[in-house]
mmCIF file of C-alpha atoms in Angstrom:
data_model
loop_
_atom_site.group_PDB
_atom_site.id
_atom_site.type_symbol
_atom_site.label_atom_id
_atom_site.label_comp_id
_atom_site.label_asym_id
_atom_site.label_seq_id
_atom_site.Cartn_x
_atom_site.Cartn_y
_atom_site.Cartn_z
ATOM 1 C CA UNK E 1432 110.039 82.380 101.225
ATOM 2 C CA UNK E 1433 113.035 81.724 104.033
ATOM 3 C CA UNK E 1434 115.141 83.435 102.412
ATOM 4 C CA UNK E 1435 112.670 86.676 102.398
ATOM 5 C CA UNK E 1436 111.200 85.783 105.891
ATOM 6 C CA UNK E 1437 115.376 86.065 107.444
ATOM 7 C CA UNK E 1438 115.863 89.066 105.363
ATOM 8 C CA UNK E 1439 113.369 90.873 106.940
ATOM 9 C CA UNK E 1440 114.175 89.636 110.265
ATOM 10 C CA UNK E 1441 117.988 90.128 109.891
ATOM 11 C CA UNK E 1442 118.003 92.437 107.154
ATOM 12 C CA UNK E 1443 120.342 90.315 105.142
ATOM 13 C CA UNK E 1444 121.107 91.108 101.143
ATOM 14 C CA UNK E 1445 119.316 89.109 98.941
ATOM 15 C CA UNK E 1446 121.071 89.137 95.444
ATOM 16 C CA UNK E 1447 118.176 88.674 93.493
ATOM 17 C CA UNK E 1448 118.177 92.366 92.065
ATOM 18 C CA UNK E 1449 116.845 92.523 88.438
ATOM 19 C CA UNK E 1450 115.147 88.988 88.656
ATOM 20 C CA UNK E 1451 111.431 88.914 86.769
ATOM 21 C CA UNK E 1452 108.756 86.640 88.819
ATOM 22 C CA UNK E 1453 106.048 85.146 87.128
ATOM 23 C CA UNK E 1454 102.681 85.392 88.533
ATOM 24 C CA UNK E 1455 103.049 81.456 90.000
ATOM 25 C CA UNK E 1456 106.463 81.854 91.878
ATOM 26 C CA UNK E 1457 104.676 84.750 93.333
ATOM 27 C CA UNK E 1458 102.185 82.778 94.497
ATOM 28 C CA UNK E 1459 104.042 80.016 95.426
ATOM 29 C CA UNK E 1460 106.051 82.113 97.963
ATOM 30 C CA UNK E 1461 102.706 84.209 99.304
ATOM 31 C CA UNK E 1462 100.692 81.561 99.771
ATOM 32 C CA UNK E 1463 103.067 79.544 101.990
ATOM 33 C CA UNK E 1464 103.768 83.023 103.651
ATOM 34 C CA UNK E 1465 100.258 83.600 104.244
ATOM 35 C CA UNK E 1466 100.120 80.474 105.618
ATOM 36 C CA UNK E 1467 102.646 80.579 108.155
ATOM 37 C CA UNK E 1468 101.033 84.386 109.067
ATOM 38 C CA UNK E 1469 104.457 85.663 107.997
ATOM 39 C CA UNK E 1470 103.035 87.732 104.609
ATOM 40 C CA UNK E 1471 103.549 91.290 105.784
ATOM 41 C CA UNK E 1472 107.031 90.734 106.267
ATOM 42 C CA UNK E 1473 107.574 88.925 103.478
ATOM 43 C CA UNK E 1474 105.928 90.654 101.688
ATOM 44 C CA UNK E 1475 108.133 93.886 102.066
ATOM 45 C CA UNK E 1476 111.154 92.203 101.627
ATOM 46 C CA UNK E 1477 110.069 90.989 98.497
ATOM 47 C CA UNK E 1478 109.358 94.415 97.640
ATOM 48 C CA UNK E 1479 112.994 95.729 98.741
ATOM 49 C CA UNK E 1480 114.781 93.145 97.131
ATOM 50 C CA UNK E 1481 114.971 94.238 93.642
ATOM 51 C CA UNK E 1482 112.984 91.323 92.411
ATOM 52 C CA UNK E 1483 110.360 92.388 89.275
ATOM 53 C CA UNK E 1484 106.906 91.123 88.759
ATOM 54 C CA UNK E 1485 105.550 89.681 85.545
ATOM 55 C CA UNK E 1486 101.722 90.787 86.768
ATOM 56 C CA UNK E 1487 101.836 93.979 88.019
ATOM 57 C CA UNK E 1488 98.337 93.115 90.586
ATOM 58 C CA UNK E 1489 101.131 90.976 92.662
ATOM 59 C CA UNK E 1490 102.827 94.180 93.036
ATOM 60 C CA UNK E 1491 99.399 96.149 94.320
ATOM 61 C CA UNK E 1492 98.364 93.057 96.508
ATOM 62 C CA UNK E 1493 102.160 93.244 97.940
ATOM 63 C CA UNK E 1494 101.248 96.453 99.242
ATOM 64 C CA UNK E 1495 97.965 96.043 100.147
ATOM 65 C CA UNK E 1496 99.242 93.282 102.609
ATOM 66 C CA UNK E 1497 101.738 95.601 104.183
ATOM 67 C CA UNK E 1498 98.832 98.352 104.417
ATOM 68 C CA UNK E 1499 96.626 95.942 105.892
ATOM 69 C CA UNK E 1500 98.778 94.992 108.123
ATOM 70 C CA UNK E 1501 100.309 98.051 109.503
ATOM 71 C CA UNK E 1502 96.745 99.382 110.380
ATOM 72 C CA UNK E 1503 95.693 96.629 111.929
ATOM 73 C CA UNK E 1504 98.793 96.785 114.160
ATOM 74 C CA UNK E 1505 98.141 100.239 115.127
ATOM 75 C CA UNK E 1506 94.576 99.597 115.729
ATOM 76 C CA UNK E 1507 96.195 96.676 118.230
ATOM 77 C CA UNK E 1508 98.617 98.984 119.765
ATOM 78 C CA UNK E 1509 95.658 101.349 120.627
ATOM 79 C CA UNK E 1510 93.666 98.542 121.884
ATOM 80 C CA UNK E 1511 96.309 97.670 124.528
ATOM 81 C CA UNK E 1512 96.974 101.297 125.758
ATOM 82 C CA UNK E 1513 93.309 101.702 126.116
ATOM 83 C CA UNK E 1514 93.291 98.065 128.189
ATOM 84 C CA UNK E 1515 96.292 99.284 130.289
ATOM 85 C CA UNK E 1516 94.656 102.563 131.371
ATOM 86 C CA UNK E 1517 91.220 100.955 132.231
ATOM 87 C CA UNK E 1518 93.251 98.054 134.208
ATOM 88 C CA UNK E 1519 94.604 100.768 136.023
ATOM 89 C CA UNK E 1520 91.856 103.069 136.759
ATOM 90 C CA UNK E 1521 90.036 99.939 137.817
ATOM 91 C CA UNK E 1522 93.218 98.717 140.075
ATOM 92 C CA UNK E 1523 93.800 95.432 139.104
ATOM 93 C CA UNK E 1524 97.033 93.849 138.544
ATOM 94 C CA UNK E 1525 97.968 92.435 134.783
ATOM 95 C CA UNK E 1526 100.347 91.602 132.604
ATOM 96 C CA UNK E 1527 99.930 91.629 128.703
ATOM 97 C CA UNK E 1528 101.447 88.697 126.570
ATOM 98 C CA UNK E 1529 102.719 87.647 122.841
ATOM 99 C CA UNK E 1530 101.236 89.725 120.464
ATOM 100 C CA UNK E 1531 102.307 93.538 120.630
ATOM 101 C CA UNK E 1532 104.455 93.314 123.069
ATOM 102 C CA UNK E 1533 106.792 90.674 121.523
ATOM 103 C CA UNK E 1534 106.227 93.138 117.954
ATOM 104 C CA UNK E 1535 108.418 95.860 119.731
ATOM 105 C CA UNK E 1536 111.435 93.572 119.526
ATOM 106 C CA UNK E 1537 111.018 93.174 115.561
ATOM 107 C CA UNK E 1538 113.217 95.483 113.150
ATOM 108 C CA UNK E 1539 109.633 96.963 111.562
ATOM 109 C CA UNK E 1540 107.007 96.342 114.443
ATOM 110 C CA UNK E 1541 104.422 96.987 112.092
ATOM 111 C CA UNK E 1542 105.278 94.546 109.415
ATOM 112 C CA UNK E 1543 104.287 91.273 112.471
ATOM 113 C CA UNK E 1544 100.846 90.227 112.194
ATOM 114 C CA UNK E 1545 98.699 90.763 114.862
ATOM 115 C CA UNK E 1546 95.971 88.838 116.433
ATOM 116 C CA UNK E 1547 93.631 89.124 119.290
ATOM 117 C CA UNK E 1548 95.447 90.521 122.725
ATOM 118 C CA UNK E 1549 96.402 88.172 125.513
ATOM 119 C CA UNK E 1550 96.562 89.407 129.387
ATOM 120 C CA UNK E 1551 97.143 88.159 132.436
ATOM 121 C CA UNK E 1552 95.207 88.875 135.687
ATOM 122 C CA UNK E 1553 96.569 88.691 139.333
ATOM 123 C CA UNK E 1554 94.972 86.176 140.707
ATOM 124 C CA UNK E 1555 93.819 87.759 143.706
ATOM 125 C CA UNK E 1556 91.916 90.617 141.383
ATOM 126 C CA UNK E 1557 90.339 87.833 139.128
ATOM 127 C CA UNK E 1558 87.103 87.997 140.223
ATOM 128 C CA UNK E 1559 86.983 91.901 140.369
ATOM 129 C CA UNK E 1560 88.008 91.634 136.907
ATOM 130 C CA UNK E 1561 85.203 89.073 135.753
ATOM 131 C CA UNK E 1562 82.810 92.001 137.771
ATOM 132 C CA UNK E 1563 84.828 94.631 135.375
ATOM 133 C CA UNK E 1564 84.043 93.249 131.884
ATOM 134 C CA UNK E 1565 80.829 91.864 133.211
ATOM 135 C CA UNK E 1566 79.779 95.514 133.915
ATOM 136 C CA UNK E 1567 80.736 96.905 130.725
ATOM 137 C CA UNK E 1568 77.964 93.973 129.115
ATOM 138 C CA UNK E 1569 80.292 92.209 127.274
ATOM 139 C CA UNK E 1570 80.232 88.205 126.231
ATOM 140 C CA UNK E 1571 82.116 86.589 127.834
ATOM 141 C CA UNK E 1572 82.557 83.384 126.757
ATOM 142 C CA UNK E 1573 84.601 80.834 129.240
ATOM 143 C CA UNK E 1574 87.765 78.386 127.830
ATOM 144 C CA UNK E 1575 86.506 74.735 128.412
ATOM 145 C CA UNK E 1576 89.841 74.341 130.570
ATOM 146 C CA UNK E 1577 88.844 77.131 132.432
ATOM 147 C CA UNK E 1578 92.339 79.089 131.777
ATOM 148 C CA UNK E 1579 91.228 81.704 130.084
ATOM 149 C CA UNK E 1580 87.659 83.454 129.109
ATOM 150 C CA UNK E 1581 87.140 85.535 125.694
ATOM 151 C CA UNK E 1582 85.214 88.566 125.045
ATOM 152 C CA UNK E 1583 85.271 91.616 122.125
ATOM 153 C CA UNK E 1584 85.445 95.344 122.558
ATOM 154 C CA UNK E 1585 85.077 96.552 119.361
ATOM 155 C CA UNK E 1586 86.376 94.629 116.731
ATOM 156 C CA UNK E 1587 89.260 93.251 119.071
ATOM 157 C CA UNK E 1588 89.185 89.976 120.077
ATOM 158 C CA UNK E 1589 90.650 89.753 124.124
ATOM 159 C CA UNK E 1590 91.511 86.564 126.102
ATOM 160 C CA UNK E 1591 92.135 87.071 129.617
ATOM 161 C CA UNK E 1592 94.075 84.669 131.352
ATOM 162 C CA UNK E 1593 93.163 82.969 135.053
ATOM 163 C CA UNK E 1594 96.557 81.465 134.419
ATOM 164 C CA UNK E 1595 99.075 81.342 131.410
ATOM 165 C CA UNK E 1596 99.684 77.522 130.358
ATOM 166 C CA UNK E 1597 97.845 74.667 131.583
ATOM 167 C CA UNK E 1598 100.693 71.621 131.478
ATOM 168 C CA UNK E 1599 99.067 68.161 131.105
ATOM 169 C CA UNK E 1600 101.629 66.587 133.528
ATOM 170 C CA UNK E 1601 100.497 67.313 137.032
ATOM 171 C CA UNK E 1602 103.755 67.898 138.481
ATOM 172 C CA UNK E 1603 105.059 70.343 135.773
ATOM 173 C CA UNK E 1604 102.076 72.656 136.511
ATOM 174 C CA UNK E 1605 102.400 73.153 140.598
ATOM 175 C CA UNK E 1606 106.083 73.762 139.120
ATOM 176 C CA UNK E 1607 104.552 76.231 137.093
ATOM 177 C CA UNK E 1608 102.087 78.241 139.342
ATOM 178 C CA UNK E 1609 104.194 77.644 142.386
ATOM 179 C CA UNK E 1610 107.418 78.842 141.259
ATOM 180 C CA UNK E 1611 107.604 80.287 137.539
ATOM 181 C CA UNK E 1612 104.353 82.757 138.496
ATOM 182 C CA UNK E 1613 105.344 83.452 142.471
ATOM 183 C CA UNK E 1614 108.492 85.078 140.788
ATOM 184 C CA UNK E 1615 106.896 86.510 138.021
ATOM 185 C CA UNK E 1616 104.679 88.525 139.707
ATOM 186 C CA UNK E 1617 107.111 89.759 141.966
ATOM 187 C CA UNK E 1618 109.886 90.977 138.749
ATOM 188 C CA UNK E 1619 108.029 93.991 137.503
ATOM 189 C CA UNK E 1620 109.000 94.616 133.862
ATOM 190 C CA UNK E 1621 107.471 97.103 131.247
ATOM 191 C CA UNK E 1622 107.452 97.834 127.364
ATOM 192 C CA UNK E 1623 106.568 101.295 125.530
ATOM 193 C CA UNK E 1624 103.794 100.718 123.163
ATOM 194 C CA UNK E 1625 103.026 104.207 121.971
ATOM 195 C CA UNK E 1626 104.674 105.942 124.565
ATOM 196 C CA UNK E 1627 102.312 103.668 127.363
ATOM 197 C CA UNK E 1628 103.861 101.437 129.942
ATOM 198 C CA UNK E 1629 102.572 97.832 129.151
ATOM 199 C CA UNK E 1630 103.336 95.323 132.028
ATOM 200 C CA UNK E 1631 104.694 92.100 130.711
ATOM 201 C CA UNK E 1632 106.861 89.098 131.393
ATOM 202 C CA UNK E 1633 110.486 90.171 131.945
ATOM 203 C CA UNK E 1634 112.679 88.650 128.846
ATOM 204 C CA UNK E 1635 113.665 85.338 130.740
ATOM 205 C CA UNK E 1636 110.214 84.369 131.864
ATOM 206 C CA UNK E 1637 108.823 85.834 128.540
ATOM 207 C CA UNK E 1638 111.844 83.413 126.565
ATOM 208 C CA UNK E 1639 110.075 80.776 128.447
ATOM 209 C CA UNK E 1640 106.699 81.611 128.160
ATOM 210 C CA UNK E 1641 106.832 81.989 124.536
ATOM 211 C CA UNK E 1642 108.665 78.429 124.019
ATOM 212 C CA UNK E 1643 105.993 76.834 126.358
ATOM 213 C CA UNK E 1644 103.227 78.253 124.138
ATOM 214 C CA UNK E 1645 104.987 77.068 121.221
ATOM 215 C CA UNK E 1646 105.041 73.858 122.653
ATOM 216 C CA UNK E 1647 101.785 73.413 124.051
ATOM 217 C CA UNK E 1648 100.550 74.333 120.550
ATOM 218 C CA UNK E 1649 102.694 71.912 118.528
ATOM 219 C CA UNK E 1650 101.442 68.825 120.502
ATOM 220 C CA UNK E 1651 97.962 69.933 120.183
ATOM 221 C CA UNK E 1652 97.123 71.900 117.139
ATOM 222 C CA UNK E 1653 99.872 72.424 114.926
ATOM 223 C CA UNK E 1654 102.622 75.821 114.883
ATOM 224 C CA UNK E 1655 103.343 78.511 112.792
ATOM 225 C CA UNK E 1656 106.560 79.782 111.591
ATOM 226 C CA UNK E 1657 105.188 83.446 113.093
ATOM 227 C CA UNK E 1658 106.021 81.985 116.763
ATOM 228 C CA UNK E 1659 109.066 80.983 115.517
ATOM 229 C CA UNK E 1660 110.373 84.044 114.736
ATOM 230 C CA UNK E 1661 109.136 85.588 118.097
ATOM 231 C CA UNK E 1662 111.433 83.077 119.704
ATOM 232 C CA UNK E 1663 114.386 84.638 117.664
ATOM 233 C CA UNK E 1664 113.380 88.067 118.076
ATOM 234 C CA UNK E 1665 113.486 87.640 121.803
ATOM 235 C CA UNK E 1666 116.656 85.348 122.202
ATOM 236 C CA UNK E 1667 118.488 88.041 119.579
ATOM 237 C CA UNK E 1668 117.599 90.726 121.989
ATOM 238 C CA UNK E 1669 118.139 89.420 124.996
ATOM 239 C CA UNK E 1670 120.589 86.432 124.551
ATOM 240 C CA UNK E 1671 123.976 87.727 127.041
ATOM 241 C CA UNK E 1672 126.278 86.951 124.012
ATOM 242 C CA UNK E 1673 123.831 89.158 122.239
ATOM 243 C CA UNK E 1674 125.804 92.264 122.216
ATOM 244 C CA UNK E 1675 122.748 94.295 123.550
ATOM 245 C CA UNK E 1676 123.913 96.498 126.239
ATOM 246 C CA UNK E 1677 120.923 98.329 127.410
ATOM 247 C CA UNK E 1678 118.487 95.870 128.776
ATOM 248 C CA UNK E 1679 118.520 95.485 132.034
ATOM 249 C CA UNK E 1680 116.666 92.148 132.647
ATOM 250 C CA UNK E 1681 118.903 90.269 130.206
ATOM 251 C CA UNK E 1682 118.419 86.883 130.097
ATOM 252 C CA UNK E 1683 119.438 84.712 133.146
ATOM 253 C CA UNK E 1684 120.550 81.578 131.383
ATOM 254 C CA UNK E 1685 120.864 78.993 134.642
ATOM 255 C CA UNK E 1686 117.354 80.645 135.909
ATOM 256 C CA UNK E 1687 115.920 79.255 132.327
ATOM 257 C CA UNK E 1688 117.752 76.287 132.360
ATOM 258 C CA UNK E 1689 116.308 75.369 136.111
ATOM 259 C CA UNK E 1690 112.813 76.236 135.129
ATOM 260 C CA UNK E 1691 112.794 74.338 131.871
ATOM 261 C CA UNK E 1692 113.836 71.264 133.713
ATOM 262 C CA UNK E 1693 111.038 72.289 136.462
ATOM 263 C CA UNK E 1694 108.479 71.801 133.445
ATOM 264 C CA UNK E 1695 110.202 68.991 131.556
ATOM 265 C CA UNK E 1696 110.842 71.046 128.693
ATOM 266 C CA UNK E 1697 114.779 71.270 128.850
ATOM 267 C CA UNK E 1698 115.409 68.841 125.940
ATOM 268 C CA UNK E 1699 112.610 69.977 123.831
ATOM 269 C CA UNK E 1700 114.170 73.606 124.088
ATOM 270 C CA UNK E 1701 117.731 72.491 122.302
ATOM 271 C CA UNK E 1702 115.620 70.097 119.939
ATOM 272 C CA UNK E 1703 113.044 72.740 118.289
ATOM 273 C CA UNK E 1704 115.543 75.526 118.580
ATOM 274 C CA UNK E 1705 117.770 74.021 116.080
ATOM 275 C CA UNK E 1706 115.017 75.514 113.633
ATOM 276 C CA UNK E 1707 115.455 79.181 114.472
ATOM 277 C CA UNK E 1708 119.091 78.850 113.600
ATOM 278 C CA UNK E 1709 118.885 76.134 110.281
ATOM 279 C CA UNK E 1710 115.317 77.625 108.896
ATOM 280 C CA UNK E 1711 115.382 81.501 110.494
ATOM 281 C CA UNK E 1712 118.629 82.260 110.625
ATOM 282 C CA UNK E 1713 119.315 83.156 114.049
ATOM 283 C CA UNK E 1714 123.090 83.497 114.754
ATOM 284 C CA UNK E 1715 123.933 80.423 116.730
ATOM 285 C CA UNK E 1716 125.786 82.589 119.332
ATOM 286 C CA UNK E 1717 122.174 84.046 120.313
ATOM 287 C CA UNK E 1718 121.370 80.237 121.534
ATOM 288 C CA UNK E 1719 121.697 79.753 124.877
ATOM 289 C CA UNK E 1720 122.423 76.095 125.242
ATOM 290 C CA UNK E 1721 124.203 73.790 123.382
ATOM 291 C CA UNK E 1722 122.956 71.010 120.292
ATOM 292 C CA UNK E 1723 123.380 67.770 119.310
ATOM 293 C CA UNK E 1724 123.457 66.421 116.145
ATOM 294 C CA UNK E 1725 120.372 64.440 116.424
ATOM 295 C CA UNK E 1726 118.905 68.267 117.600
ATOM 296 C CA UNK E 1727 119.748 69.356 113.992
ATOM 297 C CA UNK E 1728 118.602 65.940 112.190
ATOM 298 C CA UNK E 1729 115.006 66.451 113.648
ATOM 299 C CA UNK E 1730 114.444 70.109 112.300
ATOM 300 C CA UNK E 1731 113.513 68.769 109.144
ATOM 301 C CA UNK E 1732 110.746 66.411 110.532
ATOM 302 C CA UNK E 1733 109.182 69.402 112.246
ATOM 303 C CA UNK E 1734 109.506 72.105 109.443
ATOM 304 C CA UNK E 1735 107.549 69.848 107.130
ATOM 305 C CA UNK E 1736 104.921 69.416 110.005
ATOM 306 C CA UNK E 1737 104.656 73.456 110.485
ATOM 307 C CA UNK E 1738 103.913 73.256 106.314
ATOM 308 C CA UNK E 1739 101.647 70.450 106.932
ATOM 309 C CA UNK E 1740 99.692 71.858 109.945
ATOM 310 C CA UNK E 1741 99.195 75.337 109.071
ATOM 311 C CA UNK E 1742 99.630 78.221 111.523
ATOM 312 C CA UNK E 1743 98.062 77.131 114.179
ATOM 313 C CA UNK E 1744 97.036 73.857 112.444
ATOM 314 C CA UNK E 1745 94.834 75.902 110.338
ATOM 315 C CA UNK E 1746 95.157 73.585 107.089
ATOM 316 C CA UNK E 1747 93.706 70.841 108.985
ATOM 317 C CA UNK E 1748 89.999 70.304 107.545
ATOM 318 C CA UNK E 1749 87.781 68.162 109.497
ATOM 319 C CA UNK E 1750 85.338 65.816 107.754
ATOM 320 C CA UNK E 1751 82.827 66.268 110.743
ATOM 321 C CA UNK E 1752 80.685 69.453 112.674
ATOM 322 C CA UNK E 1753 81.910 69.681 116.083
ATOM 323 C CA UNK E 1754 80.009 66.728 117.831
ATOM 324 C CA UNK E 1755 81.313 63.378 118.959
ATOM 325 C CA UNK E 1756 82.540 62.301 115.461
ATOM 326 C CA UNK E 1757 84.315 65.645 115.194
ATOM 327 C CA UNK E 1758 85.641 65.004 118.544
ATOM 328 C CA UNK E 1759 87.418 61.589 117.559
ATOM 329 C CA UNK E 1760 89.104 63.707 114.652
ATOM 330 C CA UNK E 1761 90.575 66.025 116.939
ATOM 331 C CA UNK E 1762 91.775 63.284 119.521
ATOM 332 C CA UNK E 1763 93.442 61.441 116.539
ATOM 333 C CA UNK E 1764 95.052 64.629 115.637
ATOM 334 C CA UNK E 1765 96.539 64.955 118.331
ATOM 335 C CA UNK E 1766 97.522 61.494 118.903
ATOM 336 C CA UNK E 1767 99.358 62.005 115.620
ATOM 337 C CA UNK E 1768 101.015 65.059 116.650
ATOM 338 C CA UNK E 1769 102.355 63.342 120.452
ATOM 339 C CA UNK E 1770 103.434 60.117 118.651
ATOM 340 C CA UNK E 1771 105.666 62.844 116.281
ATOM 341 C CA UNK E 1772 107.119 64.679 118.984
ATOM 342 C CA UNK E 1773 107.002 62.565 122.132
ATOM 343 C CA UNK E 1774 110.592 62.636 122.271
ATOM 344 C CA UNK E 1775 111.278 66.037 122.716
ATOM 345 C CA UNK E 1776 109.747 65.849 126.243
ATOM 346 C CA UNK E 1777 107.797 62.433 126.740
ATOM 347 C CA UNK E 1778 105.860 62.735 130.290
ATOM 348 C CA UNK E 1779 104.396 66.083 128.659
ATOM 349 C CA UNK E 1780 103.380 65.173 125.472
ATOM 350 C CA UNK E 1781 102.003 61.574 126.671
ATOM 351 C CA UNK E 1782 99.655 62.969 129.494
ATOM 352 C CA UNK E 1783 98.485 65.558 127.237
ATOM 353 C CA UNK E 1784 96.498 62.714 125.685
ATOM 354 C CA UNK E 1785 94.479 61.213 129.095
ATOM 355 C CA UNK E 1786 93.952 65.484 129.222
ATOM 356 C CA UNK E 1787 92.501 65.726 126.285
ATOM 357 C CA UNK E 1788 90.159 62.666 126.573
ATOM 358 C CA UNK E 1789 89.026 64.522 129.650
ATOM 359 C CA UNK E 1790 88.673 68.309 128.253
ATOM 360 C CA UNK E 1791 86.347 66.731 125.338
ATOM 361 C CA UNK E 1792 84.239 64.780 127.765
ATOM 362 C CA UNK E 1793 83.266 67.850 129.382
ATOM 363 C CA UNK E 1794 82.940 70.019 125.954
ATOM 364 C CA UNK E 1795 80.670 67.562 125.023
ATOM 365 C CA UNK E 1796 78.433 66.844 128.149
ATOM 366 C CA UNK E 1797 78.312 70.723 128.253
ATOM 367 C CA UNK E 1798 77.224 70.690 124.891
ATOM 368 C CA UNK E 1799 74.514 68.293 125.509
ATOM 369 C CA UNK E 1800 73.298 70.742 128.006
ATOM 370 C CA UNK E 1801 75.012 69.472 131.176
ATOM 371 C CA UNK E 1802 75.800 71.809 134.127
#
């Protein structure tokens, strides 16, 4: 499934022309790349390789995954033109992050799977954006950390952001909204999706933005190899040793380095990007700082929690319905998860756990109908 998943993003030779598959090392490779929300590119590398199937339905379900797939991407794409043209006409300020916009940096856009559309409002123009969607009689349903709501035009699924991470260490997030988002806001950068304009994070913010969601996700839910290769499509673009001449906002390599101390993150940055160049295949000249040994000894540890987790810990079961019982299973996950990775960036990991004691109180007083 690696070898697939780097020869799609690299598009690297294979060698495996005029190999027959049976029907079970077919599935053993889609369902882990399924899994990992990796299947449409997989899935046409597999196809390009050379490689013959036994059953010829894995052949037809090959395809129908890279169908599937593409459509849904351009349904996506259209979704977030539409978004930037109301968000315009309406005046409010926003900025659109992950999903499509990181799928313009890929070698097939269409072949990275999508999922629901994350934006960012100014937040001066928050509450005129609340009045916005309100208007238009949508649901929208509010985050129980408050940094974010949820609502569904169509059948799109929309989170916009009050503000992009919520760090359980109080001093990494006033670093955060005091410094990382005052410049943010103030270094306009754009993408073409379909020939539209889409404001997003210029690459150095958006190669620490996409690390810090990575992050965030890995002490609390479980990661996906997906976000992974985000990470590599951004550093390969944008890395100075790159060889990438035309973008203007390259990557500013100190300015990272200064705000991934700011956060606490700086040591958790070498230790989980020793995956993108061990399991993805990045070339290690893309990196921007350097590794230790011990950085390269640990990748195994967390590749076999990505299998174990699930994108987005989705192959986590829990024995109870969400309740109190249900709630002790989720704080033991992720007491599991910070005793794992603590090390890559203790003070962050170990507060997230007083934080999440905290967020489930109020889920759960909230669910027993307080105010």
């Amino acid at each position: 499934m690696l070898q697939l998943l780097r020869s799609s993003l690299w598009g690297t030779r294979l060698g495996m022309e005029g190999t027959v598959w049976s029907h079970q090392q077919y599935q053993d490779v889609m369902s882990l790349a399924i899994e990992q929300a990796v299947a449409g590119m997989v899935s046409q590398a597999l196809m390009a390789s050379g490689v013959r199937m036994e059953d010829p339905e894995d052949v037809m379900e090959m395809y129908g995954f890279v169908k599937t797939i593409r459509h849904r991407n351009e349904q996506v794409d259209e979704a977030v033109v539409d978004l930037c043209g109301m968000l315009r006409e309406a005046g409010i300020r926003f900025l659109v992050v992950k999903g499509q916009t990181l799928a313009t940096l890929y070698p097939d856009a269409g072949l990275r799977q999508s999922g629901d559309i994350d934006f960012l409002c100014h937040p001066e123009d928050w509450e005129r954006a609340m009045a916005f969607f309100g208007d238009l009689k949508l649901k929208i349903e509010t985050s129980h950390s408050e940094k974010h709501v949820e609502f569904q035009m169509g059948d799109i699924q929309y989170e916009m952001h009050r503000w992009l991470t919520a760090f359980a260490y109080p001093g990494h997030h006033r670093y955060w909204e005091e410094v990382v988002m005052g410049e943010v806001w103030q270094k306009p950068y754009t993408v073409k999706i379909r020939g539209c304009d889409v404001p997003t994070l210029a690459p150095t913010y958006n190669l620490l933005y996409t690390f810090v969601h990575i992050f965030y996700h890995l002490i609390l839910d479980g990661i996906g190899l997906r976000q992974f290769c985000d990470w590599a499509m951004l550093l390969a673009r944008e890395s100075p040793k790159s060889g990438v001449k035309d973008s203007p906002h390259q990557l500013d390599v100190k300015l990272l380095e200064k705000h991934l101390e700011g956060v606490g993150l700086r040591k958790a940055y070498s230790g989980l990007g020793a995956m993108l160049i061990q399991y993805l295949g990045l070339p290690e000249k893309d990196f921007p700082f350097e590794m230790t040994e011990r950085d390269r000894g640990q990748v195994p540890e967390l590749f076999g929690n990505l299998l174990e987790m699930g994108n987005m810990g989705q192959n986590v079961h829990y024995r109870s319905k969400p309740g109190l019982l249900h709630g002790m299973e989720h704080l033991a996950r992720i007491g599991k998860q910070v005793w794992t990775f603590y090390h890559y960036a203790p003070a962050e990991a170990l507060w997230r756990i007083p934080n999440m004691f905290k967020w489930w109180g109020v889920k759960l007083w909230r669910m027993a109908g307080g105010k």
